[in-house]
């Protein structure tokens, strides 16, 4: 009967150290800690799959918080059912949940619903923030590579008879960007004779 840990953060810039320290403090051996830096909504989480394959009957899978394991109630319940079928319990350290008791299983299900609700609210707030930013004129995405000076230069080169491929080479821009600089459909007509 071993304690096995799964720890996760959503992005490369975040640190696993705090979660790792909690697991070590709980007495989990370093070789039994599975960790990864991936989004919780990503269904392809190799370290989680490895942890679920590694645990055996009588083991306990430990996580720090429910949202480290799953982002939706249905995903969490699928994982819990998979663990249950293998005879493995789940322990959530920060929320003091242990699925070896009926009260622990009930609390886990309630917290999963709240976690999913919180994720939905956060997404809604994010969309509201994006809409407000757009209303204020904030531009999203990459900045255009073809500035006014570059567009002028591209048009001058084309007027001088340079082929599209030569303009691309000279500016380091893609064919689509060069055509846009030449005026879209008009640029495509000019470029037809490339």
Short mmCIF file of C-alpha atoms in Angstrom, two decimals:
data_model
loop_
_atom_site.label_atom_id
_atom_site.label_comp_id
_atom_site.label_asym_id
_atom_site.label_seq_id
_atom_site.Cartn_x
_atom_site.Cartn_y
_atom_site.Cartn_z
CA UNK A 1 0.00 0.00 0.00
CA UNK A 2 1.76 3.07 -1.30
CA UNK A 3 1.01 6.76 -1.48
CA UNK A 4 1.35 8.04 -5.03
CA UNK A 5 1.12 11.74 -5.93
CA UNK A 6 0.04 13.60 -9.03
CA UNK A 7 0.98 17.27 -9.26
CA UNK A 8 0.27 19.68 -12.10
CA UNK A 9 0.48 23.34 -13.04
CA UNK A 10 -1.14 24.88 -16.10
CA UNK A 11 1.79 26.65 -17.71
CA UNK A 12 5.49 26.38 -18.26
CA UNK A 13 6.14 29.54 -16.20
CA UNK A 14 4.49 28.17 -13.06
CA UNK A 15 6.36 26.14 -10.45
CA UNK A 16 5.59 22.65 -9.21
CA UNK A 17 7.74 23.22 -6.13
CA UNK A 18 4.96 24.09 -3.62
CA UNK A 19 2.94 21.01 -4.55
CA UNK A 20 6.05 18.81 -4.54
CA UNK A 21 6.97 20.06 -1.04
CA UNK A 22 3.48 19.20 0.27
CA UNK A 23 3.74 15.69 -1.12
CA UNK A 24 7.18 15.13 0.38
CA UNK A 25 5.90 16.48 3.74
CA UNK A 26 3.03 13.96 3.51
CA UNK A 27 5.64 11.18 3.33
CA UNK A 28 5.39 10.39 -0.36
CA UNK A 29 8.62 9.09 -1.87
CA UNK A 30 10.10 11.25 -4.69
CA UNK A 31 9.86 8.29 -7.11
CA UNK A 32 6.11 8.11 -6.52
CA UNK A 33 5.41 11.71 -7.55
CA UNK A 34 4.11 12.17 -11.08
CA UNK A 35 4.28 15.75 -12.32
CA UNK A 36 3.57 17.77 -15.42
CA UNK A 37 2.99 21.25 -16.78
CA UNK A 38 -0.21 21.08 -18.79
CA UNK A 39 -3.66 22.60 -18.79
CA UNK A 40 -6.24 20.75 -16.72
CA UNK A 41 -8.61 20.80 -19.68
CA UNK A 42 -6.04 19.01 -21.83
CA UNK A 43 -7.22 15.41 -22.18
CA UNK A 44 -3.71 14.27 -23.08
CA UNK A 45 -1.89 14.40 -19.75
CA UNK A 46 0.85 11.74 -19.92
CA UNK A 47 1.93 12.03 -16.26
CA UNK A 48 -1.65 11.53 -15.07
CA UNK A 49 -2.01 8.49 -17.31
CA UNK A 50 1.28 7.14 -15.92
CA UNK A 51 0.12 7.73 -12.33
CA UNK A 52 -3.18 5.96 -12.99
CA UNK A 53 -1.32 2.99 -14.51
CA UNK A 54 1.19 2.94 -11.64
CA UNK A 55 -1.28 2.75 -8.71
CA UNK A 56 -2.28 -0.70 -7.43
CA UNK A 57 -5.03 -2.07 -5.24
CA UNK A 58 -4.71 -0.62 -1.74
CA UNK A 59 -2.72 2.43 -2.88
CA UNK A 60 -3.80 6.04 -2.39
CA UNK A 61 -3.45 8.71 -5.08
CA UNK A 62 -2.76 12.11 -3.50
CA UNK A 63 -3.35 15.54 -5.05
CA UNK A 64 -3.14 18.97 -3.46
CA UNK A 65 -6.44 20.34 -4.83
CA UNK A 66 -9.25 18.94 -6.94
CA UNK A 67 -8.55 21.31 -9.82
CA UNK A 68 -5.04 19.84 -10.15
CA UNK A 69 -6.65 16.53 -11.19
CA UNK A 70 -9.66 17.59 -13.29
CA UNK A 71 -11.49 20.71 -14.49
CA UNK A 72 -14.98 19.25 -14.80
CA UNK A 73 -17.14 17.24 -12.44
CA UNK A 74 -17.64 14.52 -15.04
CA UNK A 75 -13.88 14.23 -15.67
CA UNK A 76 -13.21 14.01 -11.94
CA UNK A 77 -15.88 11.37 -11.41
CA UNK A 78 -14.49 9.32 -14.32
CA UNK A 79 -11.04 9.38 -12.72
CA UNK A 80 -12.46 8.56 -9.26
CA UNK A 81 -14.43 5.65 -10.75
CA UNK A 82 -11.30 4.38 -12.51
CA UNK A 83 -9.41 4.52 -9.21
CA UNK A 84 -12.27 2.82 -7.36
CA UNK A 85 -12.33 -0.02 -9.93
CA UNK A 86 -8.62 -0.59 -9.21
CA UNK A 87 -9.18 -0.48 -5.44
CA UNK A 88 -7.33 2.84 -5.10
CA UNK A 89 -8.45 5.71 -2.85
CA UNK A 90 -8.06 9.41 -3.57
CA UNK A 91 -6.80 11.92 -1.04
CA UNK A 92 -6.99 15.70 -1.53
CA UNK A 93 -4.50 17.28 0.86
CA UNK A 94 -5.56 20.95 0.90
CA UNK A 95 -9.26 20.16 1.27
CA UNK A 96 -8.79 17.22 3.69
CA UNK A 97 -10.79 14.82 1.53
CA UNK A 98 -10.30 11.07 1.62
CA UNK A 99 -12.53 8.87 -0.57
CA UNK A 100 -12.11 5.91 1.78
CA UNK A 101 -15.12 7.27 3.72
CA UNK A 102 -18.68 8.02 2.49
CA UNK A 103 -18.38 11.60 3.81
CA UNK A 104 -15.14 12.06 1.86
CA UNK A 105 -16.75 10.80 -1.36
CA UNK A 106 -19.75 13.14 -0.90
CA UNK A 107 -17.50 16.13 -0.19
CA UNK A 108 -15.42 15.33 -3.27
CA UNK A 109 -18.48 15.35 -5.50
CA UNK A 110 -19.73 18.65 -4.06
CA UNK A 111 -16.35 20.32 -4.46
CA UNK A 112 -16.10 19.03 -8.04
CA UNK A 113 -19.38 20.75 -8.89
CA UNK A 114 -18.19 23.99 -7.28
CA UNK A 115 -14.84 23.79 -9.10
CA UNK A 116 -16.61 23.35 -12.44
CA UNK A 117 -18.92 26.28 -11.64
CA UNK A 118 -15.93 28.46 -10.73
CA UNK A 119 -14.21 27.58 -14.01
CA UNK A 120 -17.34 28.55 -15.96
CA UNK A 121 -17.63 31.86 -14.07
CA UNK A 122 -13.94 32.61 -14.69
CA UNK A 123 -14.38 31.95 -18.44
CA UNK A 124 -17.44 34.21 -18.51
CA UNK A 125 -15.52 37.02 -16.77
CA UNK A 126 -12.65 36.58 -19.18
CA UNK A 127 -14.97 36.90 -22.18
CA UNK A 128 -16.55 40.02 -20.62
CA UNK A 129 -13.08 41.51 -20.12
CA UNK A 130 -12.10 40.78 -23.71
CA UNK A 131 -15.31 42.38 -25.00
CA UNK A 132 -14.71 45.52 -22.90
CA UNK A 133 -11.11 45.72 -24.07
CA UNK A 134 -12.25 45.49 -27.70
CA UNK A 135 -14.79 48.27 -27.09
CA UNK A 136 -11.92 50.45 -25.83
CA UNK A 137 -9.97 49.69 -29.00
CA UNK A 138 -7.49 47.15 -27.67
CA UNK A 139 -6.09 45.03 -30.47
CA UNK A 140 -5.51 41.31 -29.90
CA UNK A 141 -3.21 38.94 -31.73
CA UNK A 142 0.09 39.52 -33.44
CA UNK A 143 1.09 42.94 -34.60
CA UNK A 144 1.07 43.28 -38.38
CA UNK A 145 4.46 42.60 -39.89
CA UNK A 146 3.85 44.92 -42.81
CA UNK A 147 4.04 48.44 -41.38
CA UNK A 148 3.16 51.42 -43.55
CA UNK A 149 6.84 51.80 -44.51
CA UNK A 150 7.10 48.12 -45.45
CA UNK A 151 3.87 48.28 -47.50
CA UNK A 152 5.21 51.31 -49.33
CA UNK A 153 8.49 49.50 -49.99
CA UNK A 154 6.68 46.37 -51.25
CA UNK A 155 4.55 48.43 -53.63
CA UNK A 156 7.62 50.28 -54.89
CA UNK A 157 9.44 46.98 -55.55
CA UNK A 158 6.41 45.63 -57.42
CA UNK A 159 6.17 48.83 -59.48
CA UNK A 160 9.82 48.35 -60.41
CA UNK A 161 8.90 44.90 -61.78
CA UNK A 162 10.15 42.60 -59.02
CA UNK A 163 8.47 39.23 -58.84
CA UNK A 164 6.50 38.26 -55.73
CA UNK A 165 9.08 35.60 -54.82
CA UNK A 166 11.84 38.23 -55.01
CA UNK A 167 9.84 40.64 -52.82
CA UNK A 168 9.28 37.81 -50.34
CA UNK A 169 13.01 37.12 -50.24
CA UNK A 170 13.92 40.80 -49.87
CA UNK A 171 11.42 41.47 -47.06
CA UNK A 172 11.37 38.07 -45.35
CA UNK A 173 7.56 38.13 -45.48
CA UNK A 174 5.14 35.42 -46.58
CA UNK A 175 3.36 35.42 -49.93
CA UNK A 176 0.03 36.21 -48.23
CA UNK A 177 1.52 39.23 -46.44
CA UNK A 178 3.02 40.54 -49.68
CA UNK A 179 -0.31 40.15 -51.48
CA UNK A 180 -2.13 41.95 -48.64
CA UNK A 181 0.38 44.79 -48.88
CA UNK A 182 -0.30 45.01 -52.61
CA UNK A 183 -4.01 45.39 -51.98
CA UNK A 184 -5.59 41.95 -51.66
CA UNK A 185 -7.40 40.93 -54.85
CA UNK A 186 -5.58 43.61 -56.82
CA UNK A 187 -2.29 42.21 -55.52
CA UNK A 188 -3.32 38.70 -56.53
CA UNK A 189 -4.07 39.90 -60.07
CA UNK A 190 -0.69 41.59 -60.21
CA UNK A 191 0.90 38.47 -58.74
CA UNK A 192 -0.75 36.15 -61.27
CA UNK A 193 2.12 36.85 -63.58
CA UNK A 194 4.70 35.86 -60.96
#
